[in-house]
CSV table of C-alpha atoms in Angstrom, one decimal:
chain,number,residue,atom,x,y,z
A,1,MET,CA,106.1,46.2,107.1
A,2,ALA,CA,108.4,43.6,105.7
A,3,GLU,CA,108.6,39.9,107.4
A,4,ASN,CA,112.4,40.0,106.8
A,5,PRO,CA,114.0,41.7,110.1
A,6,ARG,CA,116.9,43.3,108.2
A,7,LEU,CA,114.2,44.8,105.7
A,8,ARG,CA,112.0,45.8,108.6
A,9,ALA,CA,114.9,47.5,110.3
A,10,VAL,CA,115.5,49.6,107.0
A,11,GLU,CA,111.9,50.5,106.8
A,12,THR,CA,111.8,51.5,110.4
A,13,ARG,CA,114.9,53.7,110.0
A,14,GLU,CA,113.3,55.4,106.9
A,15,LEU,CA,110.0,55.9,108.8
A,16,PHE,CA,112.0,57.7,111.7
A,17,HIS,CA,113.9,59.8,109.1
A,18,TYR,CA,110.6,60.9,107.4
A,19,LEU,CA,109.2,61.6,110.8
A,20,GLY,CA,112.0,63.8,111.8
A,21,MET,CA,111.6,65.5,108.4
A,22,VAL,CA,107.9,66.1,109.1
A,23,CYS,CA,108.5,67.3,112.8
A,24,ARG,CA,111.2,69.9,111.4
A,25,GLU,CA,108.9,71.1,108.7
A,26,LYS,CA,106.2,71.4,111.5
A,27,GLU,CA,108.4,73.5,113.5
A,28,ARG,CA,109.4,75.8,110.6
A,29,VAL,CA,105.7,76.3,109.7
A,30,ASN,CA,104.9,77.1,113.2
A,31,ALA,CA,107.7,79.6,113.4
A,32,GLU,CA,106.4,81.2,110.3
A,33,VAL,CA,102.9,81.2,111.6
A,34,ASN,CA,103.9,82.9,114.9
A,35,LEU,CA,105.8,85.5,112.8
A,36,LEU,CA,102.6,86.2,110.9
A,37,ARG,CA,100.6,86.3,113.8
A,38,GLU,CA,102.9,88.9,115.4
A,39,LYS,CA,102.6,91.0,112.1
A,40,LEU,CA,99.0,90.7,112.0
A,41,GLU,CA,98.7,91.9,115.6
A,42,ALA,CA,101.1,94.9,114.9
A,43,ALA,CA,99.0,95.8,112.0
A,44,THR,CA,95.8,95.4,113.9
A,45,ALA,CA,97.1,97.8,116.6
A,46,GLU,CA,98.3,100.3,113.9
A,47,LEU,CA,94.7,100.2,112.3
A,48,ARG,CA,93.2,100.9,115.8
A,49,ARG,CA,95.4,103.9,116.4
A,50,ALA,CA,94.5,105.2,112.9
A,51,ARG,CA,91.0,104.8,113.4
A,52,SER,CA,91.2,106.4,116.9
A,53,HIS,CA,93.3,109.3,115.3
A,54,ALA,CA,90.6,109.8,112.6
A,55,ALA,CA,87.8,109.8,115.0
A,56,GLU,CA,89.5,112.6,116.9
A,57,ILE,CA,90.0,114.5,113.7
A,58,LEU,CA,86.3,114.4,112.9
A,59,ARG,CA,85.3,115.0,116.5
A,60,LEU,CA,87.4,118.3,116.5
A,61,SER,CA,86.3,119.2,113.0
A,62,ASP,CA,82.7,119.4,114.3
C-alpha cells in the first residue's frame, strides 16, 4: 500500500473492485457446479434404473 493517502484510496478502491469481481466469478462457478451436480445425480439415478431393469431382464430369462 502506498503512503500517499490519495494513492492508498485508489488502491483500496481497486482492491474492492477486484474483490467484487472475484466474488461474482465464485458465484458463477458455484452455480455451474450445482448444475453439474444435478446433472450427475440425474444420470446416476438413470444408471441405477437401467441396471435394475437389466437385472430384471436377466432374472426373467433364467
